[in-house]
Coordinates of N, CA and C in Angstrom, one line a residue:
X1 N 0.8 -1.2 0.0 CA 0.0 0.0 0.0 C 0.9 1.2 0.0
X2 N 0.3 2.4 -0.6 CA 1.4 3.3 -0.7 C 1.1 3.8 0.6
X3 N 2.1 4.9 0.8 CA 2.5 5.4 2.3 C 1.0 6.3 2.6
X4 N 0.9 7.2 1.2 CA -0.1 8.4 1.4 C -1.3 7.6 1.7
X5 N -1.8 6.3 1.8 CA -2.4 5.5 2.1 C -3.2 4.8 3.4
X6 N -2.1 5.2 4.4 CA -2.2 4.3 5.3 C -3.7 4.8 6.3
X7 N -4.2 3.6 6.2 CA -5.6 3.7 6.8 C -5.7 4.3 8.4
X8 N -4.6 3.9 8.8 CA -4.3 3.8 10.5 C -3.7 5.9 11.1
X9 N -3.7 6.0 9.4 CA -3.6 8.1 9.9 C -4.5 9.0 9.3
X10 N -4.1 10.3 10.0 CA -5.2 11.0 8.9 C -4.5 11.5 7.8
X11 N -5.5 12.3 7.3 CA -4.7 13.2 5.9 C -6.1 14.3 5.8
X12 N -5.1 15.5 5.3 CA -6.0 16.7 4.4 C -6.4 16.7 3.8
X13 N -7.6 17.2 3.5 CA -7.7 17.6 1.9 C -8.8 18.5 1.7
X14 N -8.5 19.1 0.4 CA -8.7 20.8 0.1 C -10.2 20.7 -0.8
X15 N -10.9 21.3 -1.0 CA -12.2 21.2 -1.7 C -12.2 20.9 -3.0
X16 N -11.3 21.5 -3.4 CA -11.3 21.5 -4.9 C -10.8 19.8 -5.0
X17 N -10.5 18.9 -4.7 CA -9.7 17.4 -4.8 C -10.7 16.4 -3.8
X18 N -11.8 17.0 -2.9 CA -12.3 16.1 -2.1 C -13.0 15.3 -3.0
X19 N -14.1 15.3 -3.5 CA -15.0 14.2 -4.0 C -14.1 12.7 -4.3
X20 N -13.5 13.1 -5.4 CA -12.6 11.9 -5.5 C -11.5 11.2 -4.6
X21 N -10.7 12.0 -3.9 CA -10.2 11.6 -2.7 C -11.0 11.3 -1.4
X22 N -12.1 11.3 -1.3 CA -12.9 11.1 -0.1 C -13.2 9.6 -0.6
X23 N -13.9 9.1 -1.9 CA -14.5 8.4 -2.4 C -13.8 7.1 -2.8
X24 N -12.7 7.4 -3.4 CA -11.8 6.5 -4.3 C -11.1 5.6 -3.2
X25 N -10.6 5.6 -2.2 CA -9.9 5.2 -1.4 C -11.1 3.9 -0.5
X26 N -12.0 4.8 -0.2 CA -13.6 4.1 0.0 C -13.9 3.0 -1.3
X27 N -14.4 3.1 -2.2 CA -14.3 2.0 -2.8 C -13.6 1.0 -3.3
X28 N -12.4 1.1 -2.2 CA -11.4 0.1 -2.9 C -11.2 -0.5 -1.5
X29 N -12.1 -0.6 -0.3 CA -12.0 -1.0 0.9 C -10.9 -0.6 2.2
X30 N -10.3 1.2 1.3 CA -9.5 1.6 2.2 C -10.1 2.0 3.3
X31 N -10.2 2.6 4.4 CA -10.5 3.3 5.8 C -9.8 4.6 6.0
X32 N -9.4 5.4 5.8 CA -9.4 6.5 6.3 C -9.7 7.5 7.0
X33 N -9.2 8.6 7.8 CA -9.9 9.1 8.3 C -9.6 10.8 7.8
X34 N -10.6 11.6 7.1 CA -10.3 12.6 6.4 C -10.3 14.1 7.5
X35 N -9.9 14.9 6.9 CA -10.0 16.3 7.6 C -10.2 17.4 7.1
X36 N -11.3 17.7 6.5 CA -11.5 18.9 5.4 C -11.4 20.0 5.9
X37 N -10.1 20.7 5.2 CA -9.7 21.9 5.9 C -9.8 23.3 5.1
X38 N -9.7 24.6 5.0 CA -10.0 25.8 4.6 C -8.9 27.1 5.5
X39 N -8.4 27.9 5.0 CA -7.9 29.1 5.5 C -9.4 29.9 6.3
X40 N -10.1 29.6 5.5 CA -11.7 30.9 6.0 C -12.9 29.4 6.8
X41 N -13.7 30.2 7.8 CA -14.5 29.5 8.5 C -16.0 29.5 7.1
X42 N -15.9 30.3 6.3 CA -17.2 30.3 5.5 C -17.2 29.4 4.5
X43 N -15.7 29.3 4.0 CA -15.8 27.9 3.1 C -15.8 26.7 3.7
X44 N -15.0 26.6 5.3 CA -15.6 25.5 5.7 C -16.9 24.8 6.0
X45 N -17.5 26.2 6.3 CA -18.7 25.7 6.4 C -19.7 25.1 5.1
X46 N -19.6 26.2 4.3 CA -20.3 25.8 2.7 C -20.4 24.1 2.5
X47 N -18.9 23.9 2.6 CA -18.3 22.5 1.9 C -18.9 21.8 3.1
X48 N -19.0 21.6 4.4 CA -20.0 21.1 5.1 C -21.1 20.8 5.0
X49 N -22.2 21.5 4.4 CA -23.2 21.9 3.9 C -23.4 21.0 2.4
X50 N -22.0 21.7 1.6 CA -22.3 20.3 0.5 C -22.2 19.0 0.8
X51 N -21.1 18.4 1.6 CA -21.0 17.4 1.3 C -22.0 16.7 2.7
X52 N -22.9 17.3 3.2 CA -23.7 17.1 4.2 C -24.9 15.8 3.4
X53 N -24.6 14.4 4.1 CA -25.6 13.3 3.3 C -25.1 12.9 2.0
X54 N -23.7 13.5 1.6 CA -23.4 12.6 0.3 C -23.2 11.2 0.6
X55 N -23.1 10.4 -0.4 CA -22.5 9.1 0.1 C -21.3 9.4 -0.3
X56 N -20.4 8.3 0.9 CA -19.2 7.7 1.0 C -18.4 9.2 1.7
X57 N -19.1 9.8 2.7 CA -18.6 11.3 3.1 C -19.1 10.8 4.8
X58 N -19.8 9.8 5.4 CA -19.6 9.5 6.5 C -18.4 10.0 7.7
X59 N -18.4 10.2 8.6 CA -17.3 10.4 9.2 C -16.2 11.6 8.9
X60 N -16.4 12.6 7.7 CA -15.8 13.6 7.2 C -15.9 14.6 8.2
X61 N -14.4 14.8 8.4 CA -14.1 15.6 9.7 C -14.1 17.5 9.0
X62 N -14.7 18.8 9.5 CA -14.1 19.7 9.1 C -13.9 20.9 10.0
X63 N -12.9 21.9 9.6 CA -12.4 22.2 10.7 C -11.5 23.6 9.8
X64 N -11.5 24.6 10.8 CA -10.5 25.8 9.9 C -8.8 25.6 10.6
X65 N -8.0 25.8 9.4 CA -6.7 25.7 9.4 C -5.8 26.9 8.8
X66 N -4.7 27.7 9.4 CA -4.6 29.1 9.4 C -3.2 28.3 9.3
X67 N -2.7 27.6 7.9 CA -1.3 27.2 8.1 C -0.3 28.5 7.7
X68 N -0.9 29.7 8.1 CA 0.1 30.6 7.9 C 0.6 30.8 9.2
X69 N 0.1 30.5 10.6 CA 0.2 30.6 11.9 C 1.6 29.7 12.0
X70 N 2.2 29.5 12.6 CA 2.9 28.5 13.9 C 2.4 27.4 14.3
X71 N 2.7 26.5 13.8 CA 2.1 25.7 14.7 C 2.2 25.1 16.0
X72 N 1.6 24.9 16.8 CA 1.6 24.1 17.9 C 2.3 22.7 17.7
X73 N 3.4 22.3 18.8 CA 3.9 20.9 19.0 C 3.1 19.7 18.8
X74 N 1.5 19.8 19.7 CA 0.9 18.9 19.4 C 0.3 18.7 17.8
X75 N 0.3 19.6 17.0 CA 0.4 20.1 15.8 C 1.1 18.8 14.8
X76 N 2.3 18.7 14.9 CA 3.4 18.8 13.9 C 3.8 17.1 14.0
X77 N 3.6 16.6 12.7 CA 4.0 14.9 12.6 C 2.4 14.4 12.4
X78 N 1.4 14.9 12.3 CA -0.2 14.5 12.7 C -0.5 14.2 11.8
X79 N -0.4 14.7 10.4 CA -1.0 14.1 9.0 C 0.1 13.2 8.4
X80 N -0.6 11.8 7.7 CA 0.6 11.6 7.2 C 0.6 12.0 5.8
X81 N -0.7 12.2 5.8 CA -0.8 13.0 4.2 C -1.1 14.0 4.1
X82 N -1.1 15.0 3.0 CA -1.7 16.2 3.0 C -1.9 16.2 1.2
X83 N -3.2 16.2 1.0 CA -3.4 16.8 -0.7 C -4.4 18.0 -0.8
X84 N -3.7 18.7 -1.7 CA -4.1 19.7 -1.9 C -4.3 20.6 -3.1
X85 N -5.4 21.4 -3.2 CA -5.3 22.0 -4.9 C -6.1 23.5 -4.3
X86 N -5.1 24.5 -5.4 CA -5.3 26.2 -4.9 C -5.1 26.3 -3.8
X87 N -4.2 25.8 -2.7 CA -4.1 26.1 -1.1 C -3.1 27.1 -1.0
X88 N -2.0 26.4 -1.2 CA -0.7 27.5 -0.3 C -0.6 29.0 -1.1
X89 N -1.1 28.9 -2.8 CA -1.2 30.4 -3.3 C -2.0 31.6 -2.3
X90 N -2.5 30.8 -1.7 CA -3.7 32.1 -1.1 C -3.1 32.6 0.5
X91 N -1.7 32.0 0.7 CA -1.1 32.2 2.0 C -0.6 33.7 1.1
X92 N 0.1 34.5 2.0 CA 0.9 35.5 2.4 C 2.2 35.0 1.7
X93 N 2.9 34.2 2.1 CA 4.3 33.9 1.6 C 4.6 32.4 1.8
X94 N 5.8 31.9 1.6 CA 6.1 30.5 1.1 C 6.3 29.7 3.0
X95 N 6.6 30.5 4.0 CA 6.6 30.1 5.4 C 5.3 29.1 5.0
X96 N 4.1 29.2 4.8 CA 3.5 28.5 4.8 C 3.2 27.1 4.6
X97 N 4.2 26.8 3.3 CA 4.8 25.5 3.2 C 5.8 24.8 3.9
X98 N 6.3 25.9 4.7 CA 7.3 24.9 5.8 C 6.2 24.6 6.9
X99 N 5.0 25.5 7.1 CA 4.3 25.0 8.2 C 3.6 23.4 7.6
X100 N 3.3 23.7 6.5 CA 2.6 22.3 6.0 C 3.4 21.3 6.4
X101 N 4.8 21.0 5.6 CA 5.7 20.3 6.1 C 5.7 19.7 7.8
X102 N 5.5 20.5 8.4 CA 6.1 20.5 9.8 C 4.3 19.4 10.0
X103 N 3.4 19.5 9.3 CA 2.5 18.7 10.1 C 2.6 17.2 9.4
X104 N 3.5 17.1 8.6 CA 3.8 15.6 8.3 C 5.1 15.0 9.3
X105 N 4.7 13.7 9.2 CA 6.2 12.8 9.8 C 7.4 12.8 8.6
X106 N 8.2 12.3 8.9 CA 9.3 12.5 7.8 C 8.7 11.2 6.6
X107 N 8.2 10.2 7.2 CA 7.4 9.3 6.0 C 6.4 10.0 5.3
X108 N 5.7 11.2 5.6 CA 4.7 11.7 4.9 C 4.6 12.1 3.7
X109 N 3.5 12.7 3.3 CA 3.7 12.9 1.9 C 3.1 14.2 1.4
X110 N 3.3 15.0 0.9 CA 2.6 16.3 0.8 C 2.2 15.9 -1.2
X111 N 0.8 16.3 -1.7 CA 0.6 16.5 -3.0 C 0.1 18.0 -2.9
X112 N 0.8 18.4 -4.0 CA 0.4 19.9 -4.4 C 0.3 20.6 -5.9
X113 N -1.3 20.9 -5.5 CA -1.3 21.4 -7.0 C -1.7 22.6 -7.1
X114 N -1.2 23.8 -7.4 CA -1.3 25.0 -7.4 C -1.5 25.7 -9.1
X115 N -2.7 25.6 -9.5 CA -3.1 26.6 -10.8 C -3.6 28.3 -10.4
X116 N -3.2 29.4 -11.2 CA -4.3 30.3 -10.8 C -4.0 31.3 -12.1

């Protein structure tokens, strides 16, 4: 199984990449446990709202994340994945990607896809 895989952690993921990453891993008898995250409390919410009663969105955790901040110790090594599309452009500056970094273990895996 690949690493970004492993059933037994969590992982992020960004709105624009959820449907399929929520789903795909699900139909193939993976378990995961997701964390849909946002810079703003309004798109968190929205995307809560949508994917409120989809199927295979059970258990979809969401929550606001300000990876432009510091993180907290308890923080840092927590995801083992992180995927993501249009995220880190909308930070302030590139710190932000070391914050991301700092929330994987050194096995982790960061995907990034940045169009704009």
């Amino acid at each position: 199984m690949a690493p970004c895989l492993r059933s037994d952690k969590e992982g992020l993921v960004s709105r624009s990449s959820s449907s399929y990453i929520i789903n795909h891993p699900k139909s193939q008898g993976i378990n995961i446990k997701y964390i849909f995250t946002n810079l703003g409390a309004s798109l968190v919410n929205a995307a809560a709202k949508q994917f409120k009663g989809t199927k295979g969105t059970k258990g979809l955790l969401f929550d606001v994340l300000d990876v432009e901040k510091l993180l907290k110790p308890q923080s840092q090594g927590v995801f083992h994945y992180i995927i993501t599309t249009d995220w880190i452009h909308a930070t302030r500056n590139l710190v932000s990607l070391w914050h991301a970094r700092q929330m994987l273990p050194d096995d982790g895996a960061l995907a990034l896809v940045e169009i704009t």
